[in-house]
Short mmCIF file of C-alpha atoms and ligand atoms in Angstrom, two decimals:
data_model
loop_
_atom_site.label_atom_id
_atom_site.label_comp_id
_atom_site.label_asym_id
_atom_site.label_seq_id
_atom_site.Cartn_x
_atom_site.Cartn_y
_atom_site.Cartn_z
CA UNK C 1 -4.34 26.47 5.23
CA UNK C 2 -3.82 27.97 1.76
CA UNK C 3 -6.26 26.59 -0.82
CA UNK C 4 -3.43 25.58 -3.18
CA UNK C 5 -1.63 23.71 -0.41
CA UNK C 6 -4.86 22.01 0.61
CA UNK C 7 -5.58 20.85 -2.94
CA UNK C 8 -2.05 19.49 -3.38
CA UNK C 9 -2.37 17.65 -0.03
CA UNK C 10 -5.55 15.95 -1.27
CA UNK C 11 -3.88 14.77 -4.47
CA UNK C 12 -5.77 17.10 -6.82
CA UNK C 13 -2.56 18.00 -8.67
CA UNK C 14 0.84 19.59 -8.43
CA UNK C 15 1.23 23.05 -6.90
CA UNK C 16 1.38 24.58 -10.39
CA UNK C 17 -1.66 22.64 -11.65
CA UNK C 18 -3.87 23.54 -8.69
CA UNK C 19 -2.85 27.19 -8.88
CA UNK C 20 -4.01 27.17 -12.49
CA UNK C 21 -7.32 25.57 -11.46
CA UNK C 22 -7.83 28.28 -8.84
CA UNK C 23 -7.03 31.07 -11.29
CA UNK C 24 -9.43 29.53 -13.86
CA UNK C 25 -12.27 29.77 -11.35
CA UNK C 26 -12.61 25.95 -11.19
CA UNK C 27 -12.40 25.91 -7.39
CA UNK C 28 -15.35 26.80 -5.19
CA UNK C 29 -15.24 27.20 -1.43
CA UNK C 30 -18.67 27.20 0.22
CA UNK C 31 -20.27 27.88 -3.20
CA UNK C 32 -18.05 30.86 -3.98
CA UNK C 33 -15.31 30.69 -6.61
CA UNK C 34 -11.93 31.59 -5.17
CA UNK C 35 -9.43 33.06 -7.59
CA UNK C 36 -6.39 33.48 -5.35
CA UNK C 37 -4.14 30.50 -4.64
CA UNK C 38 -3.25 31.96 -1.24
CA UNK C 39 -6.91 32.19 -0.11
CA UNK C 40 -7.28 30.51 3.27
CA UNK C 41 -9.54 27.52 3.96
CA UNK C 42 -10.35 25.47 7.04
CA UNK C 43 -10.18 21.88 5.70
CA UNK C 44 -12.31 20.38 8.50
CA UNK C 45 -15.10 22.91 7.98
CA UNK C 46 -15.18 24.39 4.48
CA UNK C 47 -16.95 22.65 1.61
CA UNK C 48 -14.59 22.60 -1.36
CA UNK C 49 -15.43 21.67 -4.96
CA UNK C 50 -13.09 21.41 -7.96
CA UNK C 51 -14.84 21.41 -11.33
CA UNK C 52 -18.06 20.42 -9.57
CA UNK C 53 -16.46 17.47 -7.68
CA UNK C 54 -16.45 17.60 -3.90
CA UNK C 55 -13.03 17.15 -2.33
CA UNK C 56 -13.51 15.19 0.89
CA UNK C 57 -10.82 16.13 3.35
CA UNK C 58 -8.40 13.39 4.35
CA UNK C 59 -5.93 14.37 7.04
CA UNK C 60 -3.55 11.59 6.11
CA UNK C 61 -2.64 10.24 2.74
CA UNK C 62 -2.85 6.60 1.62
CA UNK C 63 -1.31 5.53 -1.67
CA UNK C 64 -1.69 2.10 -3.23
CA UNK C 65 1.30 1.00 -5.29
CA UNK C 66 1.86 -2.04 -7.45
CA UNK C 67 5.48 -2.33 -6.40
CA UNK C 68 7.83 -3.30 -9.21
CA UNK C 69 10.83 -5.59 -8.65
CA UNK C 70 14.16 -3.81 -8.17
CA UNK C 71 13.12 -1.09 -5.72
CA UNK C 72 13.37 -1.37 -1.96
CA UNK C 73 10.62 -0.76 0.61
CA UNK C 74 12.36 2.05 2.47
CA UNK C 75 12.03 5.82 2.64
CA UNK C 76 15.60 6.57 1.55
CA UNK C 77 18.77 4.75 0.68
CA UNK C 78 22.24 5.78 -0.43
CA UNK C 79 22.58 3.33 -3.29
CA UNK C 80 19.18 1.76 -4.04
CA UNK C 81 16.00 3.25 -5.50
CA UNK C 82 13.17 3.23 -2.97
CA UNK C 83 9.40 3.07 -3.34
CA UNK C 84 9.32 6.71 -2.22
CA UNK C 85 11.76 7.71 -5.00
CA UNK C 86 9.43 6.30 -7.68
CA UNK C 87 6.28 8.13 -6.52
CA UNK C 88 5.04 10.65 -9.10
CA UNK C 89 5.62 14.28 -8.11
CA UNK C 90 1.93 14.98 -7.47
CA UNK C 91 1.85 12.28 -4.75
CA UNK C 92 5.17 13.11 -3.11
CA UNK C 93 5.05 14.81 0.28
CA UNK C 94 6.92 14.67 3.53
CA UNK C 95 6.62 11.92 6.13
CA UNK C 96 5.53 9.20 3.69
CA UNK C 97 6.71 5.65 4.37
CA UNK C 98 5.76 2.16 3.18
CA UNK C 99 3.37 0.41 5.59
CA UNK C 100 5.26 -2.86 5.70
CA UNK C 101 8.09 -4.27 3.66
CA UNK C 102 8.21 -6.27 0.50
CA UNK C 103 11.58 -7.69 -0.54
CA UNK C 104 13.43 -5.99 -3.39
CA UNK C 105 12.40 -8.75 -5.81
CA UNK C 106 8.79 -8.99 -4.57
CA UNK C 107 6.08 -7.20 -6.55
CA UNK C 108 2.50 -6.21 -5.83
CA UNK C 109 0.38 -4.47 -3.26
CA UNK C 110 2.13 -1.92 -1.09
CA UNK C 111 0.47 0.90 0.82
CA UNK C 112 2.42 4.09 1.34
CA UNK C 113 1.14 6.50 3.96
CA UNK C 114 1.99 9.16 6.52
CA UNK C 115 -0.32 7.58 9.13
CA UNK C 116 1.66 5.65 11.73
CA UNK C 117 -1.40 4.32 13.59
CA UNK C 118 -2.81 2.92 10.35
CA UNK C 119 0.50 1.19 9.55
CA UNK C 120 0.51 -0.34 13.04
CA UNK C 121 -3.03 -1.63 12.54
CA UNK C 122 -2.23 -3.44 9.32
CA UNK C 123 1.15 -4.75 10.47
CA UNK C 124 0.63 -5.85 14.06
CA UNK C 125 0.12 -9.63 14.22
CA UNK C 126 -2.35 -8.97 17.07
CA UNK C 127 -4.70 -7.17 14.65
CA UNK C 128 -4.97 -10.24 12.38
CA UNK C 129 -4.95 -8.39 9.06
CA UNK C 130 -4.30 -11.14 6.51
CA UNK C 131 -1.89 -10.74 3.60
CA UNK C 132 -2.35 -12.88 0.51
CA UNK C 133 0.57 -13.70 -1.79
CA UNK C 134 1.01 -15.48 -5.11
CA UNK C 135 4.17 -17.57 -5.26
CA UNK C 136 5.82 -19.25 -8.22
CA UNK C 137 7.79 -22.17 -6.80
CA UNK C 138 10.73 -24.35 -7.80
CA UNK C 139 8.61 -27.50 -7.43
CA UNK C 140 5.15 -28.84 -6.68
CA UNK C 141 3.21 -28.26 -3.47
CA UNK C 142 2.14 -31.52 -1.83
CA UNK C 143 -0.95 -32.11 0.33
CA UNK C 144 1.40 -32.62 3.28
CA UNK C 145 2.79 -29.10 2.80
CA UNK C 146 -0.73 -27.69 2.86
CA UNK C 147 -1.27 -29.39 6.23
CA UNK C 148 2.13 -28.18 7.50
CA UNK C 149 1.24 -24.56 6.64
CA UNK C 150 -2.10 -24.99 8.38
CA UNK C 151 -0.43 -26.32 11.54
CA UNK C 152 2.14 -23.50 11.63
CA UNK C 153 5.56 -23.72 10.02
CA UNK C 154 8.65 -23.83 12.22
CA UNK C 155 11.77 -22.12 10.83
CA UNK C 156 15.13 -23.84 11.19
CA UNK C 157 16.01 -21.42 14.04
CA UNK C 158 12.95 -22.61 15.98
CA UNK C 159 10.71 -19.58 15.23
CA UNK C 160 7.10 -20.69 15.00
CA UNK C 161 4.77 -19.12 12.42
CA UNK C 162 1.05 -18.72 12.88
CA UNK C 163 -1.19 -21.06 10.86
CA UNK C 164 -1.22 -20.09 7.18
CA UNK C 165 -3.52 -21.05 4.34
CA UNK C 166 -1.79 -22.58 1.33
CA UNK C 167 -3.80 -23.28 -1.83
CA UNK C 168 -2.88 -24.55 -5.27
CA UNK C 169 -4.74 -24.99 -8.50
CA UNK C 170 -4.01 -27.52 -11.26
CA UNK C 171 -0.46 -26.27 -11.60
CA UNK C 172 0.92 -27.23 -8.20
CA UNK C 173 4.06 -25.10 -8.53
CA UNK C 174 1.98 -21.92 -8.34
CA UNK C 175 0.47 -21.32 -4.93
CA UNK C 176 -1.41 -18.73 -2.94
CA UNK C 177 -0.48 -18.20 0.69
CA UNK C 178 -2.39 -16.21 3.30
CA UNK C 179 -0.46 -15.14 6.38
CA UNK C 180 -1.43 -12.85 9.24
CA UNK C 181 2.02 -11.70 10.31
CA UNK C 182 5.08 -10.28 8.59
CA UNK C 183 8.28 -11.92 9.68
CA UNK C 184 11.40 -11.10 7.65
CA UNK C 185 11.31 -13.04 4.33
CA UNK C 186 8.42 -15.00 5.84
CA UNK C 187 6.89 -16.59 2.77
CA UNK C 188 10.25 -17.53 1.24
CA UNK C 189 11.44 -19.03 4.51
CA UNK C 190 8.21 -20.99 4.99
CA UNK C 191 8.67 -22.67 1.61
CA UNK C 192 12.38 -23.31 2.25
CA UNK C 193 11.39 -25.48 5.25
CA UNK C 194 9.40 -27.57 2.75
CA UNK C 195 12.32 -27.88 0.31
CA UNK C 196 10.91 -25.36 -2.19
CA UNK C 197 12.36 -22.11 -3.44
CA UNK C 198 10.17 -19.09 -4.20
CA UNK C 199 11.08 -17.99 -7.72
CA UNK C 200 8.57 -15.12 -7.88
CA UNK C 201 6.45 -13.51 -5.21
CA UNK C 202 3.63 -11.00 -5.57
CA UNK C 203 1.36 -9.60 -2.84
CA UNK C 204 -2.27 -9.63 -3.99
CA UNK C 205 -4.28 -8.54 -0.95
CA UNK C 206 -4.11 -6.87 2.46
CA UNK C 207 -7.16 -7.51 4.64
CA UNK C 208 -10.24 -6.87 2.51
CA UNK C 209 -8.35 -4.81 -0.08
CA UNK C 210 -7.23 -6.45 -3.33
CA UNK C 211 -4.52 -4.97 -5.55
CA UNK C 212 -6.51 -2.98 -8.15
CA UNK C 213 -6.26 -4.72 -11.52
CA UNK C 214 -5.81 -1.44 -13.39
CA UNK C 215 -2.49 -0.75 -11.65
CA UNK C 216 0.46 -1.98 -13.69
CA UNK C 217 3.78 -2.60 -11.96
CA UNK C 218 5.23 0.76 -10.89
CA UNK C 219 1.84 2.48 -10.94
CA UNK C 220 0.23 4.02 -7.89
CA UNK C 221 -2.75 6.17 -6.98
CA UNK C 222 -4.52 7.58 -3.94
CA UNK C 223 -6.84 5.21 -2.10
CA UNK C 224 -10.44 6.17 -1.46
CA UNK C 225 -11.90 6.30 2.03
CA UNK C 226 -14.00 3.21 1.24
CA UNK C 227 -10.90 1.28 0.20
CA UNK C 228 -9.11 2.19 3.44
CA UNK C 229 -12.08 1.17 5.57
CA UNK C 230 -12.41 -1.98 3.43
CA UNK C 231 -9.01 -3.23 4.58
CA UNK C 232 -10.39 -3.81 8.06
CA UNK C 233 -13.80 -5.21 7.14
N1 URA F 301 7.48 -12.81 2.44
C1 URA F 301 8.67 -12.80 1.80
O1 URA F 301 9.44 -13.75 1.88
N2 URA F 301 8.99 -11.71 1.08
C2 URA F 301 8.19 -10.64 0.94
O2 URA F 301 8.54 -9.69 0.25
C3 URA F 301 6.96 -10.67 1.60
C4 URA F 301 6.62 -11.76 2.35
#
């Protein structure tokens, strides 16, 4: 693979930026500075440094986004802006898709990747990867509701949800919900069965990975290997 293409694929910068880095002599391959952007590297084998920082090779890409309201969790759409449309240019590449869906008005943690197996692992109910949400509700959560969530909510059409953990603090109209599956509009529908409307919904956590506090709505960045592994631990 060309060194410039490799560096773009690892999120080091745009094609133009990495070409400049190469020309400046900031890129070393196996301890030797390469000055030509079309120099070839073998990502699995060569040791590549940029400005003294080792670039660990990741075959797939994993982006964490704090999804803003108003964009849809799809790869493309004729009329709506998608989470792929709002990626910055240096993170855009082919085959990216959101690993799971958040509603248009839901904000928070969304992972965008080109790794289908990974998406299956975090989405399949059989893998038990919990998702934690913060919900602002139209009324107060009662103790009975907490028990109902724990026992498994039944939608009006008879669909049974797995047990979910519902917690509230002093303000009982703001709740956290942990679910381990991802039925369509699941959290909103669970509260509707209890006579409450979800006014705002934000995803805070997937598995062991919490939405990074430095990411404002609309921001995104590459995830580290540790963060990806941390989802499943
Ligand atoms: N549950 C919902 O109702 N909406 C979301 O966006 C995510 C979970």
